[in-house]
């Protein structure tokens, strides 16, 4: 008997989703936005109630309570580590705005961060503007990273006269010179930091962004030169912070430790050179366990948040003790680890493409020898010859194709050849299921036979990293989890791009699996007309809150999805904000089209067609009505 525990194992839900996502007794996914401390919401019921409010799928659900919980876990982990190692300093986290710039997210972070003096990190001028306007408090830090021009520097330095603690992190030697010049002109003493290019290399997607050849930061020689510049200009007192960032999603704790050791050494040396210092900023990189495997696989991590905090505190503490230097205030710029869990995309399955086995017709008169041979192979498949039979049917299917192209096989004959081929594949697949060791070339039979589910989303908009970086996000049906999912499928999105698909899914044993276990959309019951049973069928894609919204693009003009912010309240939940997805008018305007112009152009074509007598007035009205209504509607399928 299937039960919800089996679904939990199958989709590894506890492993990647705890304490926020689980299954209830109705077989629905539930979210516990406050972790172990608060109530739960049934995701399926939530989606139904949003649909009753007129919102269409796909819908991005955001849970600010999760964001707050993540932030509190991070600050609590550092507090615990600081106590454990008797660290004589404090932790001041900052949220890197680039990870998710949505206003509601940043406002949520600032509000949740207030009790912990949690700040913001900006990497560009627009992000600086967000940071400056969002924080009006001297305690939380505003860290200014990224390449800077005069205007960026002037804005940041002038704003330090307001009620804010701003540290300008200098990434290059010419930035040092420019920053000194601007500060002198303004007659303001700013707080500076240096970004170091460490030798420690991260592995995975971002490995080329770190190490000696890193795009950002100053080498040891440059840092030494930069210290001299500040000294000569009488501004060494401004040097307060050392920063490094060796990349995002660092799966291996040993890489983090290596970087920490190198950076802490550098920190103590800067103190010895006479800089007041006081802050060590260890950047981002704190990873998220997308597949729940707790491994150093690139979508996982072999450590937890507490291990991370412990290592940061312990390494820095050791180095400072050794060098007899006071310990710094510790800063981390953890973005992914804070923002990922709070966003879930819910989408529906629109249809499927399935290999259907037509019953094989009786032999009728003389058949082409390719057909005869295929029939023969099919009839004789058994557990001893199934590997050989597979090779044979593949070969004869190809011969059928060549014969068709040469005009030697009719359309009907070729269809019959393919039908026998599929029957053979299924027969062989059934046999392999009871094999102890499946021969390698038969291992992909399940993929060859797999169904494709067409899903109502654009991978390019909603999960761009899955397309660009092979990132894996957990995908789970949000209902029917008390029933065995007997279908194995790949997902194809709405775009007309063959890359718009998902054919790698999380698997804690095999790194990835090529097919997703789902419920069949239709139950045939031996009847010819399928009875739709599991429709609508909703899937959730989880852990989407970091980077995906910003990197999402307008491929095929689908645009932003509906997004809903849901807060837990004592009586249940409250829909705090609804941000409507893009309608067609908006999407068209991104590409310099005006909906009214397009409508007018089609209207004129209709008039012409009416006067030529090729379309009736009522047809033309229907066309124009559809056109006009489309402009103000959601781009996804309803
Ligand atoms: C991107 C970035 C971060 C965020 O990294 P995460 O791995 O998401 O925590 C932090 N600091 C800098 C300088 C960055 O460029």
XYZ file of C-alpha atoms and ligand atoms in Angstrom:
653
model
C 0.000 0.000 0.000
C 1.212 3.430 -0.902
C 1.148 6.146 1.732
C 2.368 9.671 2.259
C 5.589 8.442 3.915
C 6.494 6.709 0.682
C 5.895 9.954 -1.215
C 8.062 11.772 1.306
C 10.907 9.319 0.616
C 10.395 9.364 -3.137
C 10.648 13.144 -3.390
C 13.111 13.502 -0.440
C 10.794 16.157 0.953
C 12.028 16.039 4.552
C 15.622 16.193 3.386
C 15.394 19.423 1.376
C 12.166 20.854 2.755
C 12.329 20.492 6.512
C 11.012 22.312 8.517
C 8.982 24.251 5.958
C 7.478 21.666 3.622
C 5.772 18.366 4.346
C 2.743 16.220 3.449
C -0.539 16.110 5.376
C -2.906 13.192 5.806
C -4.986 14.340 2.827
C -1.916 13.762 0.663
C -1.381 17.480 0.050
C 1.836 19.433 0.369
C 1.738 21.773 3.322
C 3.908 24.708 4.179
C 4.901 25.688 7.708
C 6.108 29.234 7.095
C 7.387 29.668 10.648
C 9.127 26.322 10.735
C 8.488 24.302 13.861
C 7.080 27.306 15.674
C 3.847 28.012 13.868
C 0.852 26.870 11.915
C 0.639 25.155 8.576
C -1.132 25.899 5.315
C -2.379 23.318 2.856
C -0.778 24.352 -0.449
C -3.436 22.682 -2.564
C -6.264 24.446 -0.742
C -4.363 27.694 -0.901
C -4.034 27.389 -4.675
C -7.727 26.571 -5.032
C -8.645 29.634 -3.002
C -6.355 31.829 -5.119
C -8.018 30.477 -8.245
C -11.387 31.324 -6.725
C -10.101 34.854 -6.411
C -9.560 34.951 -10.148
C -5.811 34.355 -10.162
C -4.511 32.085 -12.879
C -1.636 29.623 -12.738
C 1.320 29.715 -12.782
C 1.468 31.509 -9.442
C 4.593 32.260 -7.477
C 3.849 31.974 -3.772
C 6.042 33.962 -1.421
C 6.123 33.365 2.310
C 7.701 36.267 4.197
C 7.504 34.214 7.395
C 9.994 31.775 5.863
C 12.331 34.625 5.018
C 12.136 35.820 8.606
C 12.694 32.311 9.935
C 15.793 31.864 7.741
C 17.178 35.179 8.919
C 16.604 34.253 12.527
C 18.224 30.870 12.043
C 21.287 32.511 10.542
C 21.681 35.091 13.289
C 20.980 32.443 15.942
C 23.629 30.149 14.433
C 26.223 32.894 14.684
C 25.094 33.790 18.210
C 25.526 30.158 19.230
C 28.953 29.907 17.610
C 30.054 33.160 19.249
C 29.015 31.796 22.646
C 30.603 28.425 22.000
C 34.014 29.868 21.138
C 33.841 32.755 23.617
C 34.278 35.064 20.676
C 34.741 38.617 21.868
C 32.818 40.179 18.991
C 29.456 40.228 17.268
C 27.828 39.160 14.009
C 26.221 41.655 11.647
C 24.713 39.994 8.591
C 23.843 41.836 5.394
C 21.484 40.702 2.643
C 22.916 40.961 -0.891
C 20.175 42.788 -2.777
C 21.080 41.173 -6.095
C 19.733 37.811 -4.877
C 16.146 39.062 -4.948
C 15.472 42.771 -5.432
C 11.678 42.620 -5.218
C 10.510 45.428 -2.969
C 8.400 43.158 -0.759
C 11.409 40.902 -0.189
C 13.773 43.724 0.741
C 11.141 45.284 3.001
C 10.627 41.905 4.640
C 14.362 41.474 5.239
C 14.771 44.970 6.687
C 11.813 44.503 9.021
C 12.783 41.001 10.142
C 16.393 42.122 10.453
C 15.789 45.096 12.744
C 16.150 43.231 16.053
C 19.419 41.726 14.761
C 20.870 44.874 13.177
C 20.816 43.081 9.856
C 21.901 45.237 6.930
C 22.006 45.275 3.135
C 24.690 44.803 0.512
C 24.603 46.655 -2.802
C 26.538 45.714 -5.923
C 25.404 48.439 -8.309
C 24.013 51.969 -8.330
C 20.320 51.008 -8.412
C 20.929 48.577 -5.558
C 22.706 51.345 -3.648
C 19.621 53.528 -4.046
C 17.470 50.725 -2.637
C 19.837 50.200 0.315
C 20.081 53.907 1.157
C 16.343 54.393 1.141
C 15.542 51.167 2.979
C 17.791 51.592 6.011
C 17.613 54.581 8.297
C 19.530 53.346 11.310
C 23.158 53.621 12.422
C 23.487 50.006 13.564
C 22.856 47.822 10.488
C 25.598 47.961 7.900
C 25.286 49.031 4.303
C 28.066 47.347 2.358
C 28.865 48.870 -1.036
C 30.412 46.359 -3.413
C 30.737 46.185 -7.171
C 32.517 48.442 -9.627
C 32.072 52.078 -8.770
C 32.221 55.310 -10.699
C 32.443 58.824 -9.276
C 28.687 59.132 -8.875
C 28.409 55.836 -6.982
C 31.253 56.903 -4.669
C 29.897 60.426 -4.121
C 26.423 59.109 -3.350
C 27.719 56.533 -0.879
C 30.129 58.920 0.838
C 27.596 61.756 1.130
C 24.955 59.373 2.454
C 27.316 58.367 5.251
C 26.503 61.781 6.745
C 22.936 60.544 7.236
C 21.879 58.150 9.958
C 23.675 55.179 8.370
C 26.785 53.050 8.654
C 28.135 52.688 5.131
C 31.271 50.773 4.224
C 32.644 51.286 0.733
C 34.455 48.158 -0.378
C 37.185 48.972 -2.885
C 37.707 46.337 -5.522
C 40.544 47.748 -7.620
C 43.532 50.065 -7.262
C 42.056 52.823 -9.410
C 38.908 52.656 -7.286
C 41.105 53.298 -4.240
C 42.582 56.406 -5.883
C 39.197 57.690 -7.038
C 37.590 57.063 -3.637
C 40.385 58.949 -1.857
C 40.016 61.855 -4.257
C 36.214 62.014 -3.891
C 36.389 61.790 -0.083
C 38.907 64.646 0.018
C 36.829 66.819 -2.268
C 33.755 66.230 -0.128
C 35.769 66.626 3.083
C 34.116 63.549 4.536
C 35.942 60.649 6.152
C 34.264 57.482 4.890
C 34.649 53.890 6.034
C 36.567 51.828 3.496
C 36.980 48.113 2.979
C 39.203 46.116 0.637
C 38.034 43.173 -1.380
C 40.669 40.481 -1.505
C 41.229 38.084 -4.352
C 41.981 34.868 -2.492
C 43.890 31.903 -3.785
C 41.341 29.525 -2.313
C 39.224 28.265 -5.158
C 35.635 27.223 -5.035
C 34.484 24.284 -7.135
C 31.435 24.158 -9.354
C 29.825 26.792 -11.512
C 31.609 29.734 -10.021
C 35.115 28.315 -9.814
C 36.381 30.593 -12.565
C 35.176 33.636 -10.623
C 37.603 32.954 -7.808
C 41.288 32.368 -7.310
C 44.062 34.413 -8.874
C 42.154 35.004 -12.075
C 39.039 36.223 -10.270
C 37.120 39.052 -11.849
C 36.826 40.953 -8.586
C 39.091 42.000 -5.802
C 42.705 42.945 -5.274
C 45.670 40.594 -5.191
C 48.070 40.643 -2.247
C 50.432 42.959 -4.145
C 47.592 45.324 -4.941
C 46.339 45.313 -1.363
C 49.818 46.133 -0.108
C 50.028 48.979 -2.634
C 46.524 50.180 -1.652
C 47.573 50.357 2.005
C 50.511 52.544 0.982
C 48.206 54.838 -0.991
C 45.869 55.304 1.983
C 48.864 55.863 4.280
C 50.392 58.470 1.954
C 47.059 60.254 1.736
C 46.648 60.176 5.515
C 43.542 58.036 5.196
C 44.625 54.702 6.629
C 42.224 55.391 9.511
C 39.375 54.867 7.061
C 40.335 51.249 6.397
C 37.927 49.212 8.494
C 36.950 46.101 6.609
C 38.323 43.149 4.685
C 35.963 41.397 2.305
C 36.120 38.288 0.186
C 33.553 36.320 -1.779
C 34.721 33.107 -3.387
C 31.479 32.261 -5.149
C 27.937 31.130 -4.536
C 26.615 27.683 -3.479
C 29.888 26.398 -2.066
C 29.134 22.731 -1.535
C 32.228 21.780 0.390
C 33.033 23.055 3.866
C 36.758 22.482 3.304
C 36.763 25.133 0.566
C 35.135 27.591 2.963
C 37.635 26.790 5.699
C 40.553 27.300 3.355
C 39.283 30.718 2.323
C 38.612 31.709 5.927
C 42.125 30.803 6.971
C 43.660 32.822 4.168
C 41.390 35.812 4.771
C 41.867 35.833 8.560
C 45.624 35.862 8.100
C 45.288 38.779 5.732
C 43.059 40.554 8.228
C 45.595 40.327 11.043
C 48.340 41.544 8.731
C 46.302 44.626 7.807
C 45.911 45.379 11.509
C 49.661 45.062 11.944
C 50.188 47.507 9.084
C 48.345 50.092 11.166
C 44.810 49.987 9.791
C 42.136 50.217 12.512
C 40.008 47.514 10.766
C 37.210 46.045 12.938
C 35.148 44.171 10.326
C 35.721 40.941 8.456
C 33.156 40.270 5.722
C 33.156 36.645 4.576
C 30.845 37.245 1.600
C 28.232 34.800 0.342
C 28.544 31.166 -0.600
C 26.521 29.600 2.214
C 24.836 26.873 0.190
C 21.339 25.453 -0.033
C 20.699 21.715 -0.106
C 18.471 21.588 -3.186
C 18.436 17.798 -3.387
C 18.649 16.980 0.299
C 21.661 14.684 -0.150
C 23.898 16.525 2.359
C 26.805 15.892 -0.016
C 29.329 18.023 -1.844
C 27.352 17.506 -5.083
C 26.941 20.924 -6.697
C 23.280 21.323 -5.775
C 23.903 20.197 -2.221
C 26.253 20.984 0.682
C 28.136 18.825 3.125
C 27.580 21.118 6.106
C 24.728 22.954 7.800
C 24.234 26.564 8.782
C 25.533 25.957 12.299
C 28.690 24.220 11.008
C 29.255 27.221 8.753
C 28.867 29.740 11.575
C 31.097 27.621 13.823
C 33.834 27.488 11.214
C 33.716 31.211 10.513
C 33.916 32.056 14.191
C 36.534 29.417 15.031
C 38.884 30.199 12.142
C 38.805 33.945 12.709
C 39.116 33.512 16.446
C 42.170 31.253 16.056
C 43.977 33.545 13.653
C 43.392 36.622 15.791
C 44.462 34.857 18.972
C 47.589 33.655 17.259
C 48.419 37.136 15.962
C 47.307 38.828 19.197
C 44.905 41.039 17.338
C 41.411 41.937 18.630
C 38.714 39.944 16.865
C 36.578 41.718 14.261
C 32.826 42.095 13.929
C 31.851 39.298 11.569
C 29.752 39.963 8.499
C 28.333 37.458 6.060
C 26.525 38.259 2.841
C 24.388 35.134 2.727
C 21.780 35.575 0.031
C 20.845 32.195 -1.387
C 20.629 30.662 2.095
C 18.135 33.315 3.216
C 15.980 33.775 0.152
C 15.644 30.379 -1.545
C 13.044 28.691 0.626
C 10.468 31.480 0.651
C 9.278 31.125 -2.956
C 7.338 28.249 -4.546
C 5.998 28.198 -8.084
C 2.719 26.357 -8.573
C 1.884 25.349 -12.114
C -0.516 22.964 -13.800
C -0.074 20.206 -16.343
C -1.774 21.085 -19.609
C -1.489 17.784 -21.399
C 0.850 15.011 -22.309
C 2.558 13.261 -25.130
C 2.559 9.552 -24.578
C 3.581 6.563 -26.620
C 0.333 4.770 -27.301
C 0.440 1.117 -28.246
C -2.073 0.377 -30.959
C -3.122 -3.288 -30.936
C -1.053 -5.133 -33.551
C -3.152 -6.145 -36.582
C -3.265 -9.778 -37.696
C -0.980 -10.685 -40.581
C -2.980 -9.877 -43.666
C -1.628 -11.406 -46.855
C 2.010 -11.004 -47.729
C 3.891 -8.381 -45.683
C 7.138 -6.559 -46.388
C 10.097 -8.503 -45.071
C 10.980 -5.687 -42.615
C 7.546 -6.080 -41.053
C 7.781 -9.847 -41.016
C 11.187 -9.706 -39.374
C 10.034 -7.211 -36.746
C 7.007 -9.362 -35.957
C 9.286 -12.331 -35.613
C 11.705 -10.606 -33.251
C 8.835 -9.269 -31.176
C 7.191 -12.680 -30.835
C 10.416 -14.291 -29.653
C 11.606 -11.756 -27.055
C 12.512 -13.467 -23.802
C 14.750 -12.807 -20.814
C 17.748 -14.511 -22.458
C 17.722 -12.636 -25.748
C 16.230 -9.283 -24.787
C 19.438 -7.282 -25.197
C 20.019 -8.735 -28.661
C 16.346 -8.305 -29.550
C 16.545 -4.666 -28.572
C 19.470 -4.068 -30.940
C 17.581 -5.884 -33.684
C 14.369 -3.902 -33.357
C 16.328 -0.650 -33.302
C 18.087 -1.704 -36.495
C 14.892 -2.741 -38.273
C 13.093 0.402 -37.206
C 15.872 2.353 -38.900
C 15.638 0.162 -41.968
C 11.921 0.874 -42.089
C 12.735 4.570 -42.161
C 15.236 4.152 -45.037
C 12.808 1.980 -46.946
C 10.099 4.598 -46.464
C 12.380 7.309 -47.780
C 13.198 5.201 -50.836
C 9.507 4.689 -51.538
C 9.670 0.961 -50.742
C 7.422 1.168 -47.685
C 4.044 2.901 -47.500
C 2.998 5.236 -44.698
C 0.794 2.513 -43.201
C 3.629 -0.018 -43.343
C 6.055 2.346 -41.683
C 3.496 3.088 -38.953
C 3.110 -0.653 -38.395
C 6.894 -1.079 -38.170
C 7.094 1.638 -35.521
C 4.178 0.142 -33.656
C 5.925 -3.256 -33.458
C 9.085 -1.445 -32.356
C 7.230 0.209 -29.446
C 5.544 -3.042 -28.485
C 8.978 -4.678 -28.419
C 10.473 -1.912 -26.293
C 7.672 -2.256 -23.749
C 8.058 -6.028 -23.680
C 11.814 -5.739 -23.128
C 11.287 -3.025 -20.517
C 8.910 -5.281 -18.587
C 11.545 -8.040 -18.621
C 14.317 -5.701 -17.399
C 12.207 -4.772 -14.383
C 12.759 -8.222 -12.906
C 16.485 -8.341 -13.770
C 19.106 -8.054 -11.084
C 21.571 -6.343 -13.362
C 20.161 -4.410 -16.300
C 22.532 -4.286 -19.300
C 23.712 -0.730 -19.887
C 22.016 -0.206 -23.244
C 18.687 -1.253 -21.765
C 18.959 1.132 -18.844
C 17.609 4.073 -20.812
C 14.494 2.213 -21.992
C 12.415 3.965 -19.354
C 13.524 7.291 -20.819
C 12.783 6.154 -24.368
C 9.303 5.112 -23.282
C 8.702 8.072 -20.993
C 5.733 10.345 -21.305
C 6.174 14.094 -21.600
C 3.976 16.352 -19.505
C 3.361 19.813 -20.928
C 3.460 22.296 -18.095
C 2.105 25.828 -17.829
C 5.316 27.727 -17.222
C 8.392 29.088 -18.937
C 11.645 27.628 -17.649
C 13.405 30.736 -18.956
C 11.212 32.990 -16.830
C 10.700 30.984 -13.670
C 13.743 28.724 -13.300
C 16.424 30.159 -15.594
C 19.242 28.464 -13.668
C 17.764 25.085 -14.541
C 18.319 25.933 -18.189
C 21.558 27.887 -17.888
C 23.434 26.105 -15.102
C 21.797 22.695 -14.789
C 20.520 23.790 -11.402
C 18.079 21.316 -9.894
C 15.000 22.478 -8.037
C 12.785 19.999 -6.211
C 9.511 19.401 -8.102
C 6.620 17.640 -6.381
C 2.898 17.197 -7.079
C 1.069 19.192 -4.410
C -1.833 16.712 -4.141
C -2.527 12.974 -4.520
C 0.570 12.209 -2.454
C -1.329 9.417 -0.713
C -1.566 7.636 -4.061
C 1.315 5.935 -5.828
C 2.662 8.007 -8.717
C 2.913 5.366 -11.401
C 3.943 7.520 -14.328
C 7.508 8.633 -15.075
C 7.800 11.776 -17.144
C 9.936 14.629 -18.358
C 8.483 18.128 -18.362
C 8.193 20.384 -21.402
C 7.368 24.055 -20.919
C 5.267 26.440 -22.990
C 8.067 27.973 -24.980
C 8.761 26.929 -28.541
C 12.350 26.250 -27.580
C 13.658 22.722 -27.334
C 15.711 23.840 -24.327
C 12.467 24.678 -22.537
C 12.273 21.379 -20.737
C 13.195 19.738 -17.474
C 14.715 16.273 -17.729
C 16.907 16.177 -14.642
C 15.424 15.810 -11.215
C 16.843 15.520 -7.737
C 17.905 12.099 -6.524
C 19.818 11.538 -3.331
C 21.398 8.283 -4.468
C 22.191 8.782 -8.140
C 22.990 12.528 -8.220
C 20.131 13.108 -10.642
C 17.280 11.092 -12.129
C 16.086 11.601 -15.705
C 12.374 11.162 -15.009
C 9.968 12.604 -12.481
C 7.481 10.294 -10.766
C 3.984 11.671 -11.180
C 0.401 10.513 -11.302
C -1.148 9.517 -14.612
C -3.405 12.192 -16.009
C -5.876 9.720 -17.364
C -7.105 6.344 -16.297
C -8.130 4.333 -19.314
C -9.922 1.437 -17.572
C -9.632 -0.481 -20.805
C -11.975 1.957 -22.493
C -11.113 3.720 -25.692
C -11.938 7.201 -24.458
C -9.713 8.103 -21.563
C -11.430 9.378 -18.472
C -9.643 12.402 -17.045
C -9.020 11.726 -13.417
C -6.090 13.627 -12.022
C -6.866 16.920 -13.666
C -6.252 19.668 -12.887
C -2.898 18.361 -11.802
C -0.706 20.793 -9.891
C 3.030 20.602 -9.450
C 5.156 22.777 -7.212
C 8.708 23.832 -7.939
C 10.430 24.670 -4.678
C 13.408 26.704 -3.386
C 13.068 29.261 -6.181
C 13.547 32.393 -4.090
C 17.170 33.211 -4.929
C 18.286 34.675 -8.262
C 15.508 33.129 -10.421
C 13.154 36.102 -10.554
C 15.853 38.519 -11.611
C 17.570 36.273 -14.097
C 14.247 35.210 -15.596
C 13.828 36.446 -19.130
C 11.150 37.162 -21.677
C 11.852 34.253 -24.022
C 8.714 33.688 -26.101
C 7.182 36.703 -24.337
C 5.618 34.896 -21.390
C 6.937 37.341 -18.826
C 6.449 37.481 -15.093
C 4.034 35.122 -13.418
C 1.418 36.153 -10.896
C 3.053 36.454 -7.482
C 1.292 36.359 -4.154
C 2.654 37.208 -0.736
C 1.082 35.113 1.998
C 1.434 35.791 5.689
C 0.502 33.558 8.548
C -2.029 35.111 10.961
C -3.657 33.540 14.047
C -6.821 32.724 12.107
C -4.954 31.129 9.208
C -3.374 33.214 6.514
C -3.660 36.577 4.873
C -2.966 37.478 1.265
C -0.715 40.444 1.810
C 0.120 41.446 -1.752
C -0.862 40.263 -5.169
C 1.549 41.264 -7.891
C -0.135 40.539 -11.187
C 1.942 38.829 -13.843
C 2.621 40.578 -17.128
C -0.269 41.011 -19.499
C 0.297 40.999 -23.242
C 0.153 44.779 -23.597
C 2.975 45.109 -21.072
C 5.101 42.406 -22.697
C 4.620 43.958 -26.131
C 5.655 47.332 -24.791
C 9.001 45.893 -23.615
C 9.690 45.376 -27.295
C 8.493 48.817 -28.433
C 5.132 47.584 -29.718
C 1.971 49.427 -28.849
C -1.070 47.205 -28.374
C -3.419 49.842 -29.798
C -1.334 50.168 -32.945
C -1.388 46.414 -33.441
C -5.146 46.373 -32.909
C -5.620 49.225 -35.368
C -3.543 47.456 -37.983
C -5.616 44.270 -37.694
C -8.843 46.337 -37.695
C -7.874 47.887 -41.019
C -7.083 44.452 -42.445
C -10.545 43.319 -41.315
C -12.237 46.276 -43.027
C -10.415 45.432 -46.215
C -11.426 41.768 -45.966
C -15.048 42.755 -45.284
C -15.177 45.000 -48.329
C -13.634 42.204 -50.412
C -16.347 39.911 -49.137
C -13.937 37.300 -47.701
C -14.939 37.674 -44.032
C -18.309 38.447 -42.490
C -18.803 41.372 -40.180
C -19.537 39.050 -37.262
C -16.372 36.988 -37.846
C -14.327 40.130 -38.003
C -15.899 41.394 -34.759
C -15.097 38.126 -33.056
C -11.477 38.293 -34.195
C -11.102 41.904 -33.054
C -12.745 41.176 -29.702
C -10.340 38.308 -29.096
C -7.409 40.449 -30.104
C -8.430 43.300 -27.844
C -9.174 41.100 -24.841
C -5.878 39.263 -25.223
C -3.969 42.496 -24.803
C -5.041 42.918 -21.200
C -4.753 39.230 -20.298
C -2.177 36.916 -18.765
C 0.317 35.459 -21.238
C 0.153 31.928 -19.808
C -2.508 29.400 -20.756
C -5.821 29.408 -18.956
C 26.378 37.274 -5.185
C 27.105 37.761 -4.046
C 26.743 37.368 -2.745
C 25.641 36.385 -2.449
O 26.095 35.073 -2.489
P 25.175 33.862 -1.989
O 25.961 32.686 -2.363
O 23.870 33.982 -2.664
O 25.031 33.975 -0.528
C 27.429 37.921 -1.691
N 28.442 38.797 -1.901
C 28.808 39.179 -3.143
C 29.916 40.139 -3.300
C 28.173 38.673 -4.249
O 28.568 39.036 -5.468
